[in-house]
PDB file of C-alpha atoms in Angstrom:
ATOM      1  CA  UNK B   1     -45.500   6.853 165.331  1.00 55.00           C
ATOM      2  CA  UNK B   2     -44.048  10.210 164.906  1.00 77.00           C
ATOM      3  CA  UNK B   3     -43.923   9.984 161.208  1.00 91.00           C
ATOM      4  CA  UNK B   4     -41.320  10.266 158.244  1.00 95.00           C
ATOM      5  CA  UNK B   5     -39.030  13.056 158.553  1.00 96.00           C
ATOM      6  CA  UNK B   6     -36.993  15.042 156.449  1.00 97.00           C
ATOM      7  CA  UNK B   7     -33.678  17.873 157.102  1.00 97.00           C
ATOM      8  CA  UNK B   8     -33.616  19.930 155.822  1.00 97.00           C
ATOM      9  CA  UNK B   9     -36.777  21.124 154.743  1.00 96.00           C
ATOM     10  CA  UNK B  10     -35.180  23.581 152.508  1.00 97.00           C
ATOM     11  CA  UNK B  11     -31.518  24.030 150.745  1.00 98.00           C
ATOM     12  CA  UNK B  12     -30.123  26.654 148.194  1.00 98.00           C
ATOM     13  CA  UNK B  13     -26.978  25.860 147.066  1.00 98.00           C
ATOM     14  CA  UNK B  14     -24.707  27.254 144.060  1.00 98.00           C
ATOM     15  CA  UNK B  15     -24.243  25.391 140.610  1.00 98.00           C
ATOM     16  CA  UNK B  16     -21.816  22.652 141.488  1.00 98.00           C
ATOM     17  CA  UNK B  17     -21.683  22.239 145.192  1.00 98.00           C
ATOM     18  CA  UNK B  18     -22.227  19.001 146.872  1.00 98.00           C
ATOM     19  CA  UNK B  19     -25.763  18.564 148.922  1.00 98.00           C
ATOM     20  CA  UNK B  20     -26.967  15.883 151.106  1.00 98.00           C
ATOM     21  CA  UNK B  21     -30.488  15.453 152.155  1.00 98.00           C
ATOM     22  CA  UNK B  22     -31.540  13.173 155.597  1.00 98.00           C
ATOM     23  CA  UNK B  23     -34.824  10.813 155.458  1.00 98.00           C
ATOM     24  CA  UNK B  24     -35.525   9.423 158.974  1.00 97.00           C
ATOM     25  CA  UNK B  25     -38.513   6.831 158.447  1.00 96.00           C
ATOM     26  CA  UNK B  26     -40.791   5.399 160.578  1.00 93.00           C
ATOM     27  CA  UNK B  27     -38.976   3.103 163.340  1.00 89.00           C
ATOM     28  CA  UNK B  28     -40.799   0.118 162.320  1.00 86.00           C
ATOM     29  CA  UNK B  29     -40.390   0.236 158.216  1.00 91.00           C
ATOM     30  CA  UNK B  30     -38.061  -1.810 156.715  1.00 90.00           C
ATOM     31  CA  UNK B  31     -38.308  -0.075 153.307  1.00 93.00           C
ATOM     32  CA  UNK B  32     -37.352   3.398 152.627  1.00 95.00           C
ATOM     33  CA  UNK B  33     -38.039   5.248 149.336  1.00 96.00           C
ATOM     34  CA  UNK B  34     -36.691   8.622 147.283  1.00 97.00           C
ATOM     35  CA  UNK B  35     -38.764  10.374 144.947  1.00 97.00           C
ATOM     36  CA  UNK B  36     -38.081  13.929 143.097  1.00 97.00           C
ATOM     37  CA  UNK B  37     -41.001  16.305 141.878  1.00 94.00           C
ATOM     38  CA  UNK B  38     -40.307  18.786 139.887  1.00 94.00           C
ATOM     39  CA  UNK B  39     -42.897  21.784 139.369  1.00 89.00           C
ATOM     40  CA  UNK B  40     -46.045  20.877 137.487  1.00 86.00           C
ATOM     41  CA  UNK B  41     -45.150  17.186 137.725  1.00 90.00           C
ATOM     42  CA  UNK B  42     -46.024  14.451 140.018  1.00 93.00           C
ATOM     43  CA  UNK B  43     -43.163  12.694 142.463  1.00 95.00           C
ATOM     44  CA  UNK B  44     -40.800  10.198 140.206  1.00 96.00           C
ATOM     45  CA  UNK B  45     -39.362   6.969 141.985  1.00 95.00           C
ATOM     46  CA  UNK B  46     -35.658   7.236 142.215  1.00 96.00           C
ATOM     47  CA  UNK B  47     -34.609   4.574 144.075  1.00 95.00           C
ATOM     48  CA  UNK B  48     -35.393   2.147 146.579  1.00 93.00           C
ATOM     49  CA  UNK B  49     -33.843   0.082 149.970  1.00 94.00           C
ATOM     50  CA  UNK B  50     -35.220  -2.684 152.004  1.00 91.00           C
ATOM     51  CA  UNK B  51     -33.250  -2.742 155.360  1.00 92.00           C
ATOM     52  CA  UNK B  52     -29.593  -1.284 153.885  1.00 93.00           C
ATOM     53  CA  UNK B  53     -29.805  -2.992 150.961  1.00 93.00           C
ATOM     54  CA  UNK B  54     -30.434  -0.806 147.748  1.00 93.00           C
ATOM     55  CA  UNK B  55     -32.666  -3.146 145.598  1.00 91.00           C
ATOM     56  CA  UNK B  56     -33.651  -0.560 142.541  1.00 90.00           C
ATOM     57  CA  UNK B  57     -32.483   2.404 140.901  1.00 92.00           C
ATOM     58  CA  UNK B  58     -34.130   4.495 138.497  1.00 91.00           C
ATOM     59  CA  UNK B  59     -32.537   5.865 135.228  1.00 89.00           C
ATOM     60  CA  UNK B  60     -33.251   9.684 136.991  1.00 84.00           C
ATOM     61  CA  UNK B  61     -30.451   8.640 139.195  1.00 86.00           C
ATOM     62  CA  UNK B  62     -27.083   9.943 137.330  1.00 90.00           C
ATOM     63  CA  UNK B  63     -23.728   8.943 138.834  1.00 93.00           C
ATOM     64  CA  UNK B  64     -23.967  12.380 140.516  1.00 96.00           C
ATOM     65  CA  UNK B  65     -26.750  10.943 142.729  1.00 96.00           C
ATOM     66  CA  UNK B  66     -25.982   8.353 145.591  1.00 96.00           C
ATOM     67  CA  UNK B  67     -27.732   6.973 148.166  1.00 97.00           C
ATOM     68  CA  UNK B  68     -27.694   5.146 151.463  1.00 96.00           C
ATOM     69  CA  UNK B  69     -29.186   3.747 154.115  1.00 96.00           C
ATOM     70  CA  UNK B  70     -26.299   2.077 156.067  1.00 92.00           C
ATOM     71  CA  UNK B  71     -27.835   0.569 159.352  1.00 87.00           C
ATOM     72  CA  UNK B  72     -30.975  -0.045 157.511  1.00 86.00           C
ATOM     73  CA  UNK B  73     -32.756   3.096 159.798  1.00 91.00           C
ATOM     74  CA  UNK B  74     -31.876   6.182 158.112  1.00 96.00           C
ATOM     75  CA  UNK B  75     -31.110   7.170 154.536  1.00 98.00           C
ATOM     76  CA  UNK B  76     -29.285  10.238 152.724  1.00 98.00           C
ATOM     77  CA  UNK B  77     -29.233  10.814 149.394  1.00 98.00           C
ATOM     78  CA  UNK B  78     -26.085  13.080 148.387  1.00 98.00           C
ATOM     79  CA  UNK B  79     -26.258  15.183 145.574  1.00 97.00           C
ATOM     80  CA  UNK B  80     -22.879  15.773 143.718  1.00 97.00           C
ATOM     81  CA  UNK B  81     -21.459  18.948 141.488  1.00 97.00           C
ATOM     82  CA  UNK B  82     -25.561  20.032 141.235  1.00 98.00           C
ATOM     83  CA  UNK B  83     -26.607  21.429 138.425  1.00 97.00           C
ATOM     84  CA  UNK B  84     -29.884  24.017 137.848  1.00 96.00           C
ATOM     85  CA  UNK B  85     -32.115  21.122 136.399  1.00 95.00           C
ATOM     86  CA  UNK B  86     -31.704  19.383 140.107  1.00 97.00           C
ATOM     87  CA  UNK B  87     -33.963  21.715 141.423  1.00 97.00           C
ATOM     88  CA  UNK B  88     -37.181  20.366 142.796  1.00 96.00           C
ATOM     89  CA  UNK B  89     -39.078  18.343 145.956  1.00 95.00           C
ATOM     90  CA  UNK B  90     -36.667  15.048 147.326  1.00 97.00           C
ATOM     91  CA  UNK B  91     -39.637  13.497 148.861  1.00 97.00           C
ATOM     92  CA  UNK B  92     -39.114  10.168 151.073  1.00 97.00           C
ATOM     93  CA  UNK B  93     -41.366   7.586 152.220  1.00 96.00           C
ATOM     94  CA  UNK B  94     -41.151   4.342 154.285  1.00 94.00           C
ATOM     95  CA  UNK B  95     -43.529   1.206 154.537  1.00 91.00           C
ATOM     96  CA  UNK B  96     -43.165  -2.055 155.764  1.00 86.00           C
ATOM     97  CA  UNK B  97     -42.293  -4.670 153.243  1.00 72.00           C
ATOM     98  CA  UNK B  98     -43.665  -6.713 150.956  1.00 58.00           C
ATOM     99  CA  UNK B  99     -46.591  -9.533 151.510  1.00 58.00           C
ATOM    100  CA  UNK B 100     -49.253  -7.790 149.856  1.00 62.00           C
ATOM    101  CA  UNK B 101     -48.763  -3.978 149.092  1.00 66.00           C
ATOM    102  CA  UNK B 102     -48.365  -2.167 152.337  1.00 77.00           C
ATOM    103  CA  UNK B 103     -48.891   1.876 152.325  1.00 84.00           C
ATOM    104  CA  UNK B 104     -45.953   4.302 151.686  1.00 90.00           C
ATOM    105  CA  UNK B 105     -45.663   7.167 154.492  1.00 91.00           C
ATOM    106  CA  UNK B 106     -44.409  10.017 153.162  1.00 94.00           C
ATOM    107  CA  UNK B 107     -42.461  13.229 154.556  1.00 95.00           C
ATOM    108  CA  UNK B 108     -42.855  16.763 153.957  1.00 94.00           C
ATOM    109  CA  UNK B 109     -39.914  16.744 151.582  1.00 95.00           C
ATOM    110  CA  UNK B 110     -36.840  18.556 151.042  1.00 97.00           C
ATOM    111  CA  UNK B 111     -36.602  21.402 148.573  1.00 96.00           C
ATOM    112  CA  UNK B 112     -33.741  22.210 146.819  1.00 98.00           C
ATOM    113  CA  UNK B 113     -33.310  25.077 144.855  1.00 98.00           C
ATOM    114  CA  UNK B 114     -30.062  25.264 142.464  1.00 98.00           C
ATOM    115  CA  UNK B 115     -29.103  28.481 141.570  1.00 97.00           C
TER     116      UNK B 115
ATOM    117  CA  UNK H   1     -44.381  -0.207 132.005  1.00 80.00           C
ATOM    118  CA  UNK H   2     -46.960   1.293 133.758  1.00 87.00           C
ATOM    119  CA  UNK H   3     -48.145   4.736 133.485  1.00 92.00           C
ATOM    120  CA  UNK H   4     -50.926   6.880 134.600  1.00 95.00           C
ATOM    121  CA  UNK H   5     -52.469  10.264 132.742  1.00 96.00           C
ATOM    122  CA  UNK H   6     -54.523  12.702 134.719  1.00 97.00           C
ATOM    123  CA  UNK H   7     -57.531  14.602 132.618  1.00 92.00           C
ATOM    124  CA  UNK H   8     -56.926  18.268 133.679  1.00 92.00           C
ATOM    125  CA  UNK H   9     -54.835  19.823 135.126  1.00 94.00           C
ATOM    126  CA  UNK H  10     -56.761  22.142 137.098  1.00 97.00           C
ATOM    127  CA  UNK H  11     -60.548  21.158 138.195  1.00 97.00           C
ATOM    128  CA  UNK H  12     -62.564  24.264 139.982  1.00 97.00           C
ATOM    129  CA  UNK H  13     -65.932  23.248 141.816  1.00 97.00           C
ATOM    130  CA  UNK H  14     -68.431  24.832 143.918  1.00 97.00           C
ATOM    131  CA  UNK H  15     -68.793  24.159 147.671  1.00 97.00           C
ATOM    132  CA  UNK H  16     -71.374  21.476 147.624  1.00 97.00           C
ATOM    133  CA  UNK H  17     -71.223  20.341 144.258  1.00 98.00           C
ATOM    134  CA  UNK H  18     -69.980  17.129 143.311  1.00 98.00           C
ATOM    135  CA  UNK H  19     -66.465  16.453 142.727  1.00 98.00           C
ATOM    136  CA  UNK H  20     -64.724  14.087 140.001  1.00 98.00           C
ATOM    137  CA  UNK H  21     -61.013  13.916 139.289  1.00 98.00           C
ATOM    138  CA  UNK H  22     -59.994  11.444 136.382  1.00 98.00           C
ATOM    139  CA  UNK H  23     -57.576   9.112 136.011  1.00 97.00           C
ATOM    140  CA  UNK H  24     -56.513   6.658 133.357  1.00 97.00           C
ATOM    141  CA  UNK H  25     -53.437   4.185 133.854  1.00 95.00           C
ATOM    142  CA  UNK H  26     -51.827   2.058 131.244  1.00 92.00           C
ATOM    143  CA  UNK H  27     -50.432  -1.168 132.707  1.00 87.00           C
ATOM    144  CA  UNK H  28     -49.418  -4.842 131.638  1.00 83.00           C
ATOM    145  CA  UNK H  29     -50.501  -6.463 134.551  1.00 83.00           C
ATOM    146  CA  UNK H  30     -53.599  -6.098 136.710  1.00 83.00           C
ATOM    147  CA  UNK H  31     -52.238  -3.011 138.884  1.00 88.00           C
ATOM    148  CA  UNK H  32     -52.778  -1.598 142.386  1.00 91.00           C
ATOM    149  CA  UNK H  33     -54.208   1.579 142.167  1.00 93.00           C
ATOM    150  CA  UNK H  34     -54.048   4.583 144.678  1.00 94.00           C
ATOM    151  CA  UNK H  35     -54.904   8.574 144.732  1.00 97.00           C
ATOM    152  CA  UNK H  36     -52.826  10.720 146.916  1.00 96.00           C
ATOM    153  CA  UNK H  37     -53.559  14.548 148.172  1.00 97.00           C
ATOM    154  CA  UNK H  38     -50.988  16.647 148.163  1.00 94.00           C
ATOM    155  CA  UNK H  39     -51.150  20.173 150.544  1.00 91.00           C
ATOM    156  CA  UNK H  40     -49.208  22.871 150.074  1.00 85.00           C
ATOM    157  CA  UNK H  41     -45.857  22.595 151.200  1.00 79.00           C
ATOM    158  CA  UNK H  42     -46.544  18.867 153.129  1.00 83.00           C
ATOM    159  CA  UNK H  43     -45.780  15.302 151.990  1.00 86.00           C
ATOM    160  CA  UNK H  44     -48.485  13.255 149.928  1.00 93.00           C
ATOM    161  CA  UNK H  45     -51.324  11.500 152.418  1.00 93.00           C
ATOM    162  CA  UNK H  46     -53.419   8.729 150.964  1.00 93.00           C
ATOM    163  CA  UNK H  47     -56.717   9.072 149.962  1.00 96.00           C
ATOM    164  CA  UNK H  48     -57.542   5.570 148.817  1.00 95.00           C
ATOM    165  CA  UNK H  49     -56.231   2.656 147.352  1.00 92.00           C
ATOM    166  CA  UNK H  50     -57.496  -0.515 145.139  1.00 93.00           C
ATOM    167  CA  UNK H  51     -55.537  -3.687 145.223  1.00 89.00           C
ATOM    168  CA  UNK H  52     -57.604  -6.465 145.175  1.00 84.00           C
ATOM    169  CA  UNK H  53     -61.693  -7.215 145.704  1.00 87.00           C
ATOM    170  CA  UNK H  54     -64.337  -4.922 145.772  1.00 89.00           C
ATOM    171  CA  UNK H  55     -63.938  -2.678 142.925  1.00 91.00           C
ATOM    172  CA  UNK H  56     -65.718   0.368 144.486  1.00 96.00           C
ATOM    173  CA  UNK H  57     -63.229   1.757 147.470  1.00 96.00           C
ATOM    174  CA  UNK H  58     -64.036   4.094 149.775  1.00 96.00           C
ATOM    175  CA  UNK H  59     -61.327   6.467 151.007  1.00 95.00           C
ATOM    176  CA  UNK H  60     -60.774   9.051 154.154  1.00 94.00           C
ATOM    177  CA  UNK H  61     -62.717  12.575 153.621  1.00 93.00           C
ATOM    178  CA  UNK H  62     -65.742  10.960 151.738  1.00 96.00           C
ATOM    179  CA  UNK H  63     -64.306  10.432 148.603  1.00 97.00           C
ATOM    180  CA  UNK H  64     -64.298   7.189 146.905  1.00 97.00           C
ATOM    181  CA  UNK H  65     -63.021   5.741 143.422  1.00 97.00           C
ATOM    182  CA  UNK H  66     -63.959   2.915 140.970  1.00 95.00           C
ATOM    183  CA  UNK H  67     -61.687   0.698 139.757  1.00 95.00           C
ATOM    184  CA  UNK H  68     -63.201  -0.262 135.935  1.00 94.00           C
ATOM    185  CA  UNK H  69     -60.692  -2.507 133.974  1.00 92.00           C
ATOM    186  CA  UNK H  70     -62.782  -2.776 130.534  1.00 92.00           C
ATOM    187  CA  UNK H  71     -62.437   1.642 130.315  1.00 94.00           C
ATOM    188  CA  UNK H  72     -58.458   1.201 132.463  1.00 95.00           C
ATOM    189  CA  UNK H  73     -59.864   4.129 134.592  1.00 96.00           C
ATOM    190  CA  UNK H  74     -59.855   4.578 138.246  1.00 97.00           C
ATOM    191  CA  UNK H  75     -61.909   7.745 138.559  1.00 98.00           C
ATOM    192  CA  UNK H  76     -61.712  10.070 141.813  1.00 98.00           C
ATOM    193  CA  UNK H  77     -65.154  11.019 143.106  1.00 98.00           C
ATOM    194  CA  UNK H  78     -66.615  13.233 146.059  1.00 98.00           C
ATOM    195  CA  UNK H  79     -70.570  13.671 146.178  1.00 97.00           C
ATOM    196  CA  UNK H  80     -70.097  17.336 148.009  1.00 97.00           C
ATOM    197  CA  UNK H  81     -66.811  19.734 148.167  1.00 97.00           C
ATOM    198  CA  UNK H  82     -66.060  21.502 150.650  1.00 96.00           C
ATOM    199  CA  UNK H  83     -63.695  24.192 150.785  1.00 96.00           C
ATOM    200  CA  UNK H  84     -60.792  21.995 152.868  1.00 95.00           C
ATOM    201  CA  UNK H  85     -60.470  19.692 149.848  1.00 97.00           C
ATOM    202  CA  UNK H  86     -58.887  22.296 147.919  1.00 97.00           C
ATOM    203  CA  UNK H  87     -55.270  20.523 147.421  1.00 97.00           C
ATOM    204  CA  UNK H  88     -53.373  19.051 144.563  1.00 97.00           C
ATOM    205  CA  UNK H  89     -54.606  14.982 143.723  1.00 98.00           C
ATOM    206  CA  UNK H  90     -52.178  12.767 142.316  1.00 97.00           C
ATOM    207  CA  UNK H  91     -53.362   8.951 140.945  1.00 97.00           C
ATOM    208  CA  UNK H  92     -50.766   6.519 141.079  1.00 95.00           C
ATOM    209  CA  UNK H  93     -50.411   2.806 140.218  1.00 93.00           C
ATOM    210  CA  UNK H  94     -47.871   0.146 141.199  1.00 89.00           C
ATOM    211  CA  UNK H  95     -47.357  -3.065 139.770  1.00 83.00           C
ATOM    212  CA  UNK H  96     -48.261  -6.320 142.655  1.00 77.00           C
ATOM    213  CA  UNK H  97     -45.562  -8.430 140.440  1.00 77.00           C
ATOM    214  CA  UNK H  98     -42.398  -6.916 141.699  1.00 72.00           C
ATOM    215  CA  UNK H  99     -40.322  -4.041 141.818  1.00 63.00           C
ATOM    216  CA  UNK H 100     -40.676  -3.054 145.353  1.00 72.00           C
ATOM    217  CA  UNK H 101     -43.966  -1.666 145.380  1.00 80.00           C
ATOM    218  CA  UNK H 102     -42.269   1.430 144.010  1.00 88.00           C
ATOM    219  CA  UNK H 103     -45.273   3.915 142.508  1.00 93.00           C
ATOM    220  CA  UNK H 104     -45.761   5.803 139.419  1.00 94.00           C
ATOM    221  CA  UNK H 105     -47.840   8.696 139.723  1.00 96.00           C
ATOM    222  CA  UNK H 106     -49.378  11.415 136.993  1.00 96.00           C
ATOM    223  CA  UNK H 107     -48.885  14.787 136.853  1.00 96.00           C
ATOM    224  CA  UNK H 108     -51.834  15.776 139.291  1.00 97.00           C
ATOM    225  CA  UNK H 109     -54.743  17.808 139.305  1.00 97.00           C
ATOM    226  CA  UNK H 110     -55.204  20.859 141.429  1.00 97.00           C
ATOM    227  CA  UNK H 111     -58.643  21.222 142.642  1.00 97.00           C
ATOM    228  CA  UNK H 112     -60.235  24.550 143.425  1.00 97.00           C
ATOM    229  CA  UNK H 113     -63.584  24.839 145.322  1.00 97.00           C
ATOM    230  CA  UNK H 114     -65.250  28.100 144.893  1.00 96.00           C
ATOM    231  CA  UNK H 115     -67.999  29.719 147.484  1.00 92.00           C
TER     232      UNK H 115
END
């Protein structure tokens, strides 16, 4: 168990370039989440897979935002034309699924800075 | 909808003295309840959770929390600080019906502990 990880840990980028984040979970999960915290705030749930499939998607998550996970190991989350107010902590987790509520690992995060 | 509202934002203590971070959650079904602790710069490790059972739960690091339904309060305690439990807390609650597990956390309390 070598934990979630996250590349890369940190990312400036200019007002409307194109990012993309990495979230490798642990080998065993079969769901993988994305959650953004924004200074002063706690972490907001942005969206959601279970194996490649992406089951729930916040409001947070413009059309700007995609995701994937596409061998259900995995995931990026691509940020679009960013804008200043996408600055903040992309934090990840993984657990296994559902049967009872099973814990969510999470990584150190990815911080993006917009400027 | 569930939500979750921390009592201060910032908590200071004393080594030794007795710690107590508050949390209140507002949800339409009986939730699952957790506390995460957040250190600079790293990912969110969990303290402590509630889902079902025994309504006292005992967490890693000696703290523990009480789940009490009639006052919707799930209150973070520690009998002694030290000075390594000085970190960020964040409460969080999930609802057991359905949507993925997926948590909603407040906006966190930073705890200080003072010599």
């Amino acid at each position: 168990d070598t934990g979630v990880s996250q590349n890369p840990r940190h990312k400036i980028t200019k007002r409307g370039q194109n990012v993309t984040f990495r979230c490798d979970p642990i080998s065993e999960h079969n769901r993988l989440y994305w959650y953004r915290q924004t200074l002063g705030q706690g972490p907001e749930f942005l969206t959601y897979f279970q194996n490649e499939a992406q089951l729930e998607k916040s409001r947070l998550l413009s059309d700007r935002f995609s995701a994937e996970r596409p061998k259900g190991s995995f995931s990026t989350l691509e940020i679009q034309r960013t804008e200043q107010g996408d600055s903040a902590m992309y934090l990840c987790a993984s657990s296994q699924a559902a049967g009872g509520f099973y814990e969510q690992y999470f990584g150190p995060g990815t911080r993006l800075t917009v400027t | 909808a569930q939500s979750v509202t921390q009592l201060g934002s910032h908590v200071s203590v004393s080594e030794g003295a007795l710690v107590l971070l508050r949390c209140n959650y507002s949800s339409s079904v009986p939730p699952y309840l957790f506390w995460y602790v957040q250190y600079p710069n790293q990912g969110l490790q969990l303290l402590l959770k509630y889902t079902t059972g025994a309504t006292l739960v005992k967490g890693i690091n000696g703290f523990e929390a009480e789940f009490k339904k009639s006052e919707t309060s799930f209150h973070l305690t520690k009998p002694s600080a030290h000075m390594s439990d000085a970190a960020e807390y964040f409460c969080a609650v999930s609802d057991p019906t359905g949507g993925g597990n997926k948590l909603t956390f407040g906006t966190g309390t930073q705890l200080k502990v003072e010599l």
